[in-house]
Amino acid sequence: MSEYKERIIITGGAGFIGSNLLLNLVPTYRDRLFINVDCLTYAGNLLNLKDIENTDNYRFEHIDIRNYESLAECFRKYKPTGIIHLAAESHVDRSITGPAAFIETNIIGTFNLLELSRKQVESGDNLRFHHVSTDEVFGSLGDTGFFTEDTPYSPNSPYSASKAASDHLVRSYHKTYGLDVVTTNCSNNYGPYQFPEKLIPLMIRNARAELPLPVYGDGQHVRDWLYVEDHCRAIDLVFHRGKSGETYNIGGHNEITNIELVRLICRILDDLLGGGPYERLITFVKDRPGHDRRYAIDASYIEHQLGWVPQHTFDNGIRKTVQWYLDHEDWLESCISGQYLKYYEEMYDKR
Ligand code: NAD
Ligand code: TYD
């Protein structure tokens, strides 16, 4: 281990953004060790990481961040020089029906990581803590305006409230203990490996299976979509060059209403699959309680400070994404059936 001067723990590396991040970082920085700390909830899938699983500078640690002792053992083993913290319960609808897991993982889990980071720094070994958060902490916008880094927090769901609490804990560890932290608040991501309970993969999977496409309420809610690779590039930049104690908003300037987005996906499927129009499957259903009307990010701070700009246009990214899910039906099914757990047992338990 000590042959690696930099040892970076990525929590939640088997999830959607974490796996896209690892698939990018591990081959890019061959002289750094990346340790994926993930307990593999329903949302974690090691199949995502097949391309790097046998790479020298990658390790997987099957650890629940709610468990302080297991995490402490991991810190002793690797003495990390950096943490990029993504592990979370991340689905708003699940937070409405079962908020407890969100409090435990998103708040207590983050607290455990911060405590261990603080103790390591106090014993003389430095590290940088990058907290990956969401724009949902800012609440809901009206028809105009954007979230900036100075927008007051106003979370509306147990998910966003738990992320807001974790953001505040991270801030407090910088202010109180001088921990080297950076926080990023990003808008909605889309792209490969997103669990098919989230809007875009759910619509593609349902359309393919000729199932209803459930649009909540009047479908006029607005999200600001960013291709996941652009988010990962921003994380890389902020982790390496962000100013200690700062927060950075990340977003793609791609505002679209849910109904327009679902119609767009249907038209792409009509082109790629035939058998349309898939719009016939659109079904308006009861609205989500506390449903935020509009999110939109002003990303000018990260653009000016670190020179980050998204590289994917929405037209290009969404077509690529629909095609990816059509090409990876096995992956989609593995999420539903839990096949990857079998894969996990075969890959790791026999070692
Ligand atoms: P995800 O749900 O796809 O993945 C979460 C991962 O964390 C999974 O691999 C899961 O197994 C792991 N995990 C959950 N609880 C854990 C625990 N107790 N211990 C260890 N591992 C655990 O989430 P995602 O969409 O990849 O989001 C990653 C992070 O980015 C989250 O913190 C989320 O709040 C933030 N974020 C997501 C988006 C988005 O659009 N998806 C946007 C902005 C910010
Ligand atoms: P989602 O992907 O759950 O992300 P978030 O709630 O974090 O923004 O949902 C994106 C938007 O799509 C949100 O406004 C809720 C809506 N939505 C539907 O209309 N139907 C669905 O089946 C889902 C999952 C979401």
Tab-separated table of C-alpha atoms and ligand atoms in Angstrom:
chain	number	residue	atom	x	y	z
A	1	MET	CA	0.000	0.000	0.000
A	2	SER	CA	2.756	2.429	0.976
A	3	GLU	CA	4.048	2.271	-2.619
A	4	TYR	CA	1.141	4.597	-3.413
A	5	LYS	CA	1.819	8.139	-2.233
A	6	GLU	CA	-1.845	9.004	-2.734
A	7	ARG	CA	-4.561	6.690	-1.434
A	8	ILE	CA	-8.074	7.904	-2.149
A	9	ILE	CA	-11.221	6.377	-0.678
A	10	ILE	CA	-14.273	6.714	-2.924
A	11	THR	CA	-17.419	5.928	-0.934
A	12	GLY	CA	-20.406	4.683	-2.933
A	13	GLY	CA	-18.153	3.670	-5.823
A	14	ALA	CA	-20.526	0.906	-6.958
A	15	GLY	CA	-23.402	3.348	-7.500
A	16	PHE	CA	-24.272	5.437	-10.529
A	17	ILE	CA	-21.936	8.435	-10.181
A	18	GLY	CA	-19.307	6.600	-8.118
A	19	SER	CA	-18.789	3.905	-10.748
A	20	ASN	CA	-18.585	6.461	-13.579
A	21	LEU	CA	-16.030	8.334	-11.469
A	22	LEU	CA	-13.908	5.254	-10.749
A	23	LEU	CA	-14.007	4.146	-14.397
A	24	ASN	CA	-12.481	7.510	-15.205
A	25	LEU	CA	-10.042	8.043	-12.303
A	26	VAL	CA	-8.491	4.568	-11.970
A	27	PRO	CA	-6.991	4.424	-15.515
A	28	THR	CA	-6.182	8.162	-15.530
A	29	TYR	CA	-4.137	8.182	-12.303
A	30	ARG	CA	-2.248	4.880	-12.336
A	31	ASP	CA	0.134	6.096	-9.618
A	32	ARG	CA	-2.702	6.547	-7.096
A	33	LEU	CA	-4.588	3.883	-5.204
A	34	PHE	CA	-8.402	4.056	-5.280
A	35	ILE	CA	-10.326	2.240	-2.560
A	36	ASN	CA	-14.018	1.757	-3.256
A	37	VAL	CA	-15.903	1.643	0.074
A	38	ASP	CA	-19.433	0.422	-0.586
A	39	CYS	CA	-21.884	-1.822	1.269
A	40	LEU	CA	-23.783	-2.711	-1.942
A	41	THR	CA	-27.334	-1.647	-1.221
A	42	TYR	CA	-29.888	-2.303	-3.981
A	43	ALA	CA	-28.277	0.689	-5.789
A	44	GLY	CA	-24.705	-0.631	-5.771
A	45	ASN	CA	-23.697	-2.954	-8.597
A	46	LEU	CA	-20.169	-4.313	-9.012
A	47	LEU	CA	-20.905	-5.209	-12.632
A	48	ASN	CA	-20.450	-1.487	-13.309
A	49	LEU	CA	-16.778	-1.833	-12.400
A	50	LYS	CA	-15.918	-4.933	-14.433
A	51	ASP	CA	-13.454	-2.968	-16.600
A	52	ILE	CA	-11.271	-1.995	-13.644
A	53	GLU	CA	-11.859	-4.753	-11.066
A	54	ASN	CA	-8.466	-6.382	-11.653
A	55	THR	CA	-6.491	-3.159	-11.997
A	56	ASP	CA	-3.487	-2.823	-9.633
A	57	ASN	CA	-4.462	0.586	-8.303
A	58	TYR	CA	-8.060	-0.386	-7.436
A	59	ARG	CA	-9.413	-2.108	-4.294
A	60	PHE	CA	-12.946	-2.894	-3.162
A	61	GLU	CA	-13.881	-2.816	0.534
A	62	HIS	CA	-17.337	-4.138	1.411
A	63	ILE	CA	-18.078	-1.717	4.247
A	64	ASP	CA	-21.182	0.028	5.522
A	65	ILE	CA	-20.338	3.645	6.397
A	66	ARG	CA	-22.863	3.455	9.242
A	67	ASN	CA	-20.448	1.053	10.938
A	68	TYR	CA	-17.785	3.169	12.640
A	69	GLU	CA	-15.559	0.238	13.620
A	70	SER	CA	-15.339	-1.223	10.101
A	71	LEU	CA	-14.559	2.203	8.722
A	72	ALA	CA	-11.900	2.766	11.389
A	73	GLU	CA	-10.241	-0.507	10.355
A	74	CYS	CA	-10.253	0.692	6.743
A	75	PHE	CA	-8.637	4.007	7.735
A	76	ARG	CA	-5.952	2.104	9.706
A	77	LYS	CA	-5.314	-0.178	6.734
A	78	TYR	CA	-4.983	2.487	4.042
A	79	LYS	CA	-4.239	5.797	5.829
A	80	PRO	CA	-6.126	7.615	3.071
A	81	THR	CA	-4.764	10.889	1.708
A	82	GLY	CA	-8.182	11.764	0.300
A	83	ILE	CA	-11.868	10.882	0.600
A	84	ILE	CA	-14.407	11.506	-2.149
A	85	HIS	CA	-17.690	10.840	-0.390
A	86	LEU	CA	-20.608	9.774	-2.589
A	87	ALA	CA	-22.211	6.924	-0.613
A	88	ALA	CA	-25.794	7.856	0.149
A	89	GLU	CA	-29.385	6.823	-0.028
A	90	SER	CA	-30.294	8.895	-3.065
A	91	HIS	CA	-33.889	8.381	-4.177
A	92	VAL	CA	-36.452	10.991	-3.091
A	93	ASP	CA	-39.439	8.621	-3.402
A	94	ARG	CA	-37.775	6.063	-1.115
A	95	SER	CA	-37.014	8.834	1.395
A	96	ILE	CA	-40.745	9.546	1.590
A	97	THR	CA	-41.726	5.953	2.331
A	98	GLY	CA	-38.675	5.048	4.461
A	99	PRO	CA	-36.724	8.055	5.759
A	100	ALA	CA	-34.748	6.233	8.500
A	101	ALA	CA	-32.099	4.797	6.164
A	102	PHE	CA	-31.470	8.314	4.803
A	103	ILE	CA	-30.810	9.678	8.271
A	104	GLU	CA	-28.519	6.774	9.134
A	105	THR	CA	-26.423	6.666	5.964
A	106	ASN	CA	-26.455	10.280	4.830
A	107	ILE	CA	-26.034	11.894	8.243
A	108	ILE	CA	-24.483	9.314	10.604
A	109	GLY	CA	-22.386	7.786	7.797
A	110	THR	CA	-20.980	11.202	6.865
A	111	PHE	CA	-20.349	11.954	10.529
A	112	ASN	CA	-18.380	8.685	10.917
A	113	LEU	CA	-16.194	9.578	7.934
A	114	LEU	CA	-15.603	13.099	9.231
A	115	GLU	CA	-14.692	11.859	12.711
A	116	LEU	CA	-12.179	9.362	11.359
A	117	SER	CA	-10.745	12.008	9.034
A	118	ARG	CA	-10.386	14.444	11.913
A	119	LYS	CA	-8.665	11.825	14.083
A	120	GLN	CA	-6.260	10.900	11.314
A	121	VAL	CA	-5.329	14.558	10.767
A	122	GLU	CA	-4.895	15.088	14.521
A	123	SER	CA	-2.466	12.175	14.567
A	124	GLY	CA	-0.366	13.926	11.927
A	125	ASP	CA	-1.509	12.502	8.568
A	126	ASN	CA	-3.311	14.977	6.330
A	127	LEU	CA	-6.173	14.280	4.008
A	128	ARG	CA	-8.647	16.171	1.830
A	129	PHE	CA	-12.367	15.445	2.252
A	130	HIS	CA	-14.551	16.047	-0.813
A	131	HIS	CA	-18.261	15.875	-0.042
A	132	VAL	CA	-20.476	15.197	-3.069
A	133	SER	CA	-23.886	16.781	-2.577
A	134	THR	CA	-26.955	17.904	-4.464
A	135	ASP	CA	-28.720	21.095	-5.528
A	136	GLU	CA	-31.852	19.721	-3.829
A	137	VAL	CA	-30.590	21.173	-0.514
A	138	PHE	CA	-31.635	24.614	-1.831
A	139	GLY	CA	-35.303	23.646	-2.174
A	140	SER	CA	-37.501	24.733	-5.064
A	141	LEU	CA	-37.276	27.687	-7.467
A	142	GLY	CA	-40.128	29.627	-9.075
A	143	ASP	CA	-40.236	30.249	-12.808
A	144	THR	CA	-37.068	32.361	-12.773
A	145	GLY	CA	-33.713	32.532	-10.973
A	146	PHE	CA	-30.889	30.084	-10.282
A	147	PHE	CA	-29.247	28.432	-7.275
A	148	THR	CA	-25.884	30.007	-6.432
A	149	GLU	CA	-23.419	29.025	-3.705
A	150	ASP	CA	-25.062	31.705	-1.520
A	151	THR	CA	-28.658	30.486	-1.870
A	152	PRO	CA	-30.043	29.673	1.604
A	153	TYR	CA	-30.722	26.011	2.323
A	154	SER	CA	-34.402	25.033	2.212
A	155	PRO	CA	-34.690	21.248	1.766
A	156	ASN	CA	-38.172	19.798	1.217
A	157	SER	CA	-37.780	15.991	1.277
A	158	PRO	CA	-36.212	13.686	3.860
A	159	TYR	CA	-33.544	12.977	1.188
A	160	SER	CA	-32.613	16.617	0.650
A	161	ALA	CA	-32.868	17.350	4.388
A	162	SER	CA	-30.436	14.519	5.152
A	163	LYS	CA	-28.018	15.782	2.478
A	164	ALA	CA	-28.359	19.333	3.845
A	165	ALA	CA	-27.516	18.050	7.331
A	166	SER	CA	-24.432	16.286	5.973
A	167	ASP	CA	-23.327	19.463	4.135
A	168	HIS	CA	-23.590	21.384	7.410
A	169	LEU	CA	-21.552	18.763	9.266
A	170	VAL	CA	-18.823	18.968	6.609
A	171	ARG	CA	-18.767	22.756	6.853
A	172	SER	CA	-18.552	22.587	10.647
A	173	TYR	CA	-15.552	20.239	10.537
A	174	HIS	CA	-13.728	22.814	8.437
A	175	LYS	CA	-14.689	25.769	10.612
A	176	THR	CA	-14.172	24.006	13.954
A	177	TYR	CA	-11.312	21.578	13.339
A	178	GLY	CA	-9.705	23.057	10.228
A	179	LEU	CA	-10.338	19.859	8.231
A	180	ASP	CA	-9.457	20.340	4.547
A	181	VAL	CA	-12.921	20.009	2.945
A	182	VAL	CA	-14.546	20.892	-0.358
A	183	THR	CA	-18.236	20.419	-1.187
A	184	THR	CA	-19.936	20.223	-4.568
A	185	ASN	CA	-23.704	20.650	-5.088
A	186	CYS	CA	-24.734	19.231	-8.437
A	187	SER	CA	-27.959	19.165	-10.434
A	188	ASN	CA	-29.655	15.977	-11.763
A	189	ASN	CA	-27.229	13.603	-13.497
A	190	TYR	CA	-27.997	11.226	-16.339
A	191	GLY	CA	-25.973	8.625	-18.235
A	192	PRO	CA	-24.908	4.963	-17.992
A	193	TYR	CA	-25.335	2.838	-14.830
A	194	GLN	CA	-28.160	4.824	-13.221
A	195	PHE	CA	-30.472	2.572	-11.228
A	196	PRO	CA	-33.782	2.212	-13.127
A	197	GLU	CA	-35.919	3.802	-10.420
A	198	LYS	CA	-34.763	7.277	-11.521
A	199	LEU	CA	-36.696	9.096	-14.228
A	200	ILE	CA	-34.589	8.541	-17.370
A	201	PRO	CA	-33.644	4.827	-17.072
A	202	LEU	CA	-37.110	4.035	-15.698
A	203	MET	CA	-38.794	5.534	-18.766
A	204	ILE	CA	-36.486	3.691	-21.175
A	205	ARG	CA	-36.961	0.367	-19.405
A	206	ASN	CA	-40.739	0.732	-19.148
A	207	ALA	CA	-41.114	1.801	-22.780
A	208	ARG	CA	-39.070	-1.189	-23.901
A	209	ALA	CA	-41.343	-3.460	-21.848
A	210	GLU	CA	-44.513	-1.706	-23.108
A	211	LEU	CA	-45.315	-0.597	-19.536
A	212	PRO	CA	-46.900	2.748	-18.566
A	213	LEU	CA	-44.565	5.775	-18.369
A	214	PRO	CA	-45.620	7.383	-15.059
A	215	VAL	CA	-45.354	11.188	-15.075
A	216	TYR	CA	-45.964	12.764	-11.655
A	217	GLY	CA	-48.621	15.495	-11.341
A	218	ASP	CA	-48.913	17.835	-14.342
A	219	GLY	CA	-45.406	16.980	-15.629
A	220	GLN	CA	-44.414	20.666	-15.602
A	221	HIS	CA	-41.662	20.210	-12.991
A	222	VAL	CA	-38.270	21.357	-14.261
A	223	ARG	CA	-34.900	19.674	-13.742
A	224	ASP	CA	-31.465	20.865	-14.935
A	225	TRP	CA	-29.768	17.779	-16.411
A	226	LEU	CA	-26.018	17.154	-16.552
A	227	TYR	CA	-24.276	14.242	-18.270
A	228	VAL	CA	-22.565	12.184	-15.549
A	229	GLU	CA	-19.097	12.366	-17.163
A	230	ASP	CA	-19.234	16.167	-16.938
A	231	HIS	CA	-20.040	15.866	-13.224
A	232	CYS	CA	-17.105	13.462	-12.777
A	233	ARG	CA	-14.724	15.912	-14.491
A	234	ALA	CA	-15.928	18.622	-12.134
A	235	ILE	CA	-15.322	16.371	-9.100
A	236	ASP	CA	-11.795	15.621	-10.342
A	237	LEU	CA	-11.100	19.363	-10.730
A	238	VAL	CA	-12.539	20.391	-7.358
A	239	PHE	CA	-10.875	17.519	-5.492
A	240	HIS	CA	-7.475	18.480	-6.923
A	241	ARG	CA	-7.726	22.257	-7.255
A	242	GLY	CA	-10.723	23.448	-5.227
A	243	LYS	CA	-10.107	25.934	-2.412
A	244	SER	CA	-10.320	24.455	1.069
A	245	GLY	CA	-13.639	25.221	2.786
A	246	GLU	CA	-15.346	26.237	-0.500
A	247	THR	CA	-18.526	24.927	-2.038
A	248	TYR	CA	-19.057	24.751	-5.808
A	249	ASN	CA	-22.358	24.480	-7.678
A	250	ILE	CA	-22.312	22.243	-10.759
A	251	GLY	CA	-24.984	22.236	-13.456
A	252	GLY	CA	-25.484	21.908	-17.170
A	253	HIS	CA	-27.866	24.761	-18.137
A	254	ASN	CA	-30.173	22.097	-19.522
A	255	GLU	CA	-33.570	22.913	-18.084
A	256	ILE	CA	-36.447	20.854	-19.363
A	257	THR	CA	-39.869	19.918	-17.973
A	258	ASN	CA	-40.420	16.264	-17.109
A	259	ILE	CA	-43.140	15.859	-19.716
A	260	GLU	CA	-40.957	17.358	-22.477
A	261	LEU	CA	-38.125	15.063	-21.446
A	262	VAL	CA	-40.307	11.953	-21.442
A	263	ARG	CA	-41.676	12.913	-24.882
A	264	LEU	CA	-38.119	13.402	-26.158
A	265	ILE	CA	-37.112	9.942	-24.884
A	266	CYS	CA	-40.184	8.497	-26.628
A	267	ARG	CA	-39.219	10.125	-29.938
A	268	ILE	CA	-35.639	8.804	-29.669
A	269	LEU	CA	-37.035	5.326	-28.986
A	270	ASP	CA	-39.367	5.660	-31.982
A	271	ASP	CA	-36.264	6.342	-34.140
A	272	LEU	CA	-34.081	3.636	-32.637
A	273	LEU	CA	-36.593	0.837	-32.098
A	274	GLY	CA	-39.581	1.439	-34.334
A	275	GLY	CA	-42.911	0.229	-32.957
A	276	GLY	CA	-43.829	3.733	-31.786
A	277	PRO	CA	-45.205	6.123	-30.968
A	278	TYR	CA	-44.063	5.331	-27.415
A	279	GLU	CA	-45.869	8.494	-26.242
A	280	ARG	CA	-49.012	6.363	-26.149
A	281	LEU	CA	-47.621	4.837	-22.924
A	282	ILE	CA	-47.389	8.176	-21.069
A	283	THR	CA	-49.616	8.081	-17.982
A	284	PHE	CA	-50.113	10.994	-15.592
A	285	VAL	CA	-50.094	9.723	-12.002
A	286	LYS	CA	-50.574	11.199	-8.525
A	287	ASP	CA	-47.917	13.789	-7.683
A	288	ARG	CA	-44.997	13.145	-5.319
A	289	PRO	CA	-45.649	14.785	-1.902
A	290	GLY	CA	-43.514	17.920	-1.429
A	291	HIS	CA	-42.469	17.730	-5.103
A	292	ASP	CA	-39.969	20.529	-5.871
A	293	ARG	CA	-41.184	22.527	-8.887
A	294	ARG	CA	-37.922	23.681	-10.433
A	295	TYR	CA	-34.164	23.260	-9.979
A	296	ALA	CA	-31.628	25.318	-11.962
A	297	ILE	CA	-27.962	25.900	-11.249
A	298	ASP	CA	-25.805	28.949	-11.782
A	299	ALA	CA	-22.417	27.274	-12.337
A	300	SER	CA	-20.475	30.466	-13.065
A	301	TYR	CA	-18.295	30.177	-9.932
A	302	ILE	CA	-16.739	26.829	-10.873
A	303	GLU	CA	-16.512	27.997	-14.495
A	304	HIS	CA	-14.547	31.124	-13.556
A	305	GLN	CA	-12.481	29.654	-10.726
A	306	LEU	CA	-11.549	26.284	-12.192
A	307	GLY	CA	-12.334	26.608	-15.901
A	308	TRP	CA	-14.950	23.823	-15.843
A	309	VAL	CA	-17.502	23.725	-18.659
A	310	PRO	CA	-19.753	20.797	-19.580
A	311	GLN	CA	-18.619	19.010	-22.717
A	312	HIS	CA	-21.852	17.220	-23.591
A	313	THR	CA	-24.820	18.948	-25.148
A	314	PHE	CA	-28.145	17.616	-23.916
A	315	ASP	CA	-29.196	16.416	-27.397
A	316	ASN	CA	-26.004	14.435	-27.747
A	317	GLY	CA	-25.960	13.119	-24.146
A	318	ILE	CA	-29.570	11.961	-24.061
A	319	ARG	CA	-29.298	10.081	-27.391
A	320	LYS	CA	-26.102	8.397	-26.182
A	321	THR	CA	-27.819	7.496	-22.914
A	322	VAL	CA	-30.927	5.977	-24.503
A	323	GLN	CA	-28.707	3.940	-26.828
A	324	TRP	CA	-26.593	2.768	-23.852
A	325	TYR	CA	-29.624	1.395	-21.990
A	326	LEU	CA	-30.906	-0.315	-25.118
A	327	ASP	CA	-27.488	-1.945	-25.531
A	328	HIS	CA	-27.312	-2.994	-21.857
A	329	GLU	CA	-30.560	-4.778	-21.219
A	330	ASP	CA	-28.695	-7.423	-19.198
A	331	TRP	CA	-27.370	-4.728	-16.909
A	332	LEU	CA	-30.873	-3.292	-16.434
A	333	GLU	CA	-32.219	-6.711	-15.572
A	334	SER	CA	-29.322	-7.394	-13.173
A	335	CYS	CA	-30.461	-4.379	-11.152
A	336	ILE	CA	-33.945	-5.732	-10.837
A	337	SER	CA	-33.120	-9.362	-10.181
A	338	GLY	CA	-30.054	-8.821	-8.007
A	339	GLN	CA	-27.972	-11.048	-10.308
A	340	TYR	CA	-24.947	-8.946	-9.528
A	341	LEU	CA	-25.026	-10.212	-5.945
A	342	LYS	CA	-24.325	-13.670	-7.305
A	343	TYR	CA	-21.535	-12.169	-9.347
A	344	TYR	CA	-20.200	-10.470	-6.236
A	345	GLU	CA	-20.117	-13.752	-4.292
A	346	GLU	CA	-18.266	-15.437	-7.124
A	347	MET	CA	-15.765	-12.623	-7.589
A	348	TYR	CA	-14.866	-11.767	-4.035
A	349	ASP	CA	-15.890	-14.463	-1.594
A	350	LYS	CA	-13.734	-17.056	-3.345
A	351	ARG	CA	-10.609	-14.910	-3.053
B	1	NAD	P1	-26.696	5.747	-6.081
B	1	NAD	O1	-27.898	5.544	-5.242
B	1	NAD	O2	-26.700	5.321	-7.496
B	1	NAD	O3	-25.436	5.046	-5.392
B	1	NAD	C1	-25.188	5.123	-4.014
B	1	NAD	C2	-24.089	4.134	-3.662
B	1	NAD	O4	-23.820	4.266	-2.263
B	1	NAD	C3	-24.453	2.686	-3.933
B	1	NAD	O5	-23.369	1.994	-4.520
B	1	NAD	C4	-24.742	2.123	-2.540
B	1	NAD	O6	-24.468	0.730	-2.413
B	1	NAD	C5	-23.794	2.965	-1.688
B	1	NAD	N1	-24.246	3.071	-0.288
B	1	NAD	C6	-25.489	3.431	0.153
B	1	NAD	N2	-25.542	3.367	1.487
B	1	NAD	C7	-24.313	2.981	1.908
B	1	NAD	C8	-23.749	2.741	3.171
B	1	NAD	N3	-24.463	2.875	4.305
B	1	NAD	N4	-22.458	2.347	3.253
B	1	NAD	C9	-21.720	2.192	2.121
B	1	NAD	N5	-22.203	2.393	0.894
B	1	NAD	C10	-23.487	2.784	0.780
B	1	NAD	O7	-26.369	7.310	-5.962
B	1	NAD	P2	-25.766	8.302	-7.058
B	1	NAD	O8	-26.869	8.793	-7.915
B	1	NAD	O9	-24.556	7.689	-7.657
B	1	NAD	O10	-25.326	9.524	-6.116
B	1	NAD	C11	-24.050	9.547	-5.519
B	1	NAD	C12	-23.922	10.802	-4.672
B	1	NAD	O11	-24.100	11.948	-5.494
B	1	NAD	C13	-24.968	10.897	-3.566
B	1	NAD	O12	-24.332	11.414	-2.419
B	1	NAD	C14	-26.011	11.868	-4.104
B	1	NAD	O13	-26.619	12.577	-3.067
B	1	NAD	C15	-25.119	12.777	-4.960
B	1	NAD	N6	-25.808	13.403	-6.109
B	1	NAD	C16	-26.509	12.631	-7.009
B	1	NAD	C17	-27.105	13.240	-8.110
B	1	NAD	C18	-27.862	12.434	-9.137
B	1	NAD	O14	-28.509	13.012	-10.027
B	1	NAD	N7	-27.805	11.109	-9.118
B	1	NAD	C19	-27.010	14.630	-8.289
B	1	NAD	C20	-26.275	15.376	-7.344
B	1	NAD	C21	-25.669	14.752	-6.268
B	2	TYD	P1	-35.792	11.604	-10.088
B	2	TYD	O1	-35.075	10.925	-11.204
B	2	TYD	O2	-36.368	10.764	-8.997
B	2	TYD	O3	-34.814	12.713	-9.523
B	2	TYD	P2	-35.092	13.904	-8.429
B	2	TYD	O4	-36.361	13.649	-7.729
B	2	TYD	O5	-33.917	13.758	-7.527
B	2	TYD	O6	-35.093	15.178	-9.217
B	2	TYD	O7	-36.986	12.443	-10.715
B	2	TYD	C1	-36.752	13.454	-11.675
B	2	TYD	C2	-38.062	14.165	-11.911
B	2	TYD	O8	-38.972	13.242	-12.555
B	2	TYD	C3	-38.765	14.595	-10.649
B	2	TYD	O9	-39.419	15.843	-10.891
B	2	TYD	C4	-39.801	13.523	-10.383
B	2	TYD	C5	-40.160	13.052	-11.781
B	2	TYD	N1	-40.529	11.637	-11.930
B	2	TYD	C6	-41.704	11.291	-12.617
B	2	TYD	O10	-42.456	12.156	-13.091
B	2	TYD	N2	-41.990	9.960	-12.757
B	2	TYD	C7	-41.202	8.981	-12.234
B	2	TYD	O11	-41.528	7.769	-12.379
B	2	TYD	C8	-39.996	9.347	-11.547
B	2	TYD	C9	-39.090	8.316	-10.955
B	2	TYD	C10	-39.695	10.702	-11.427
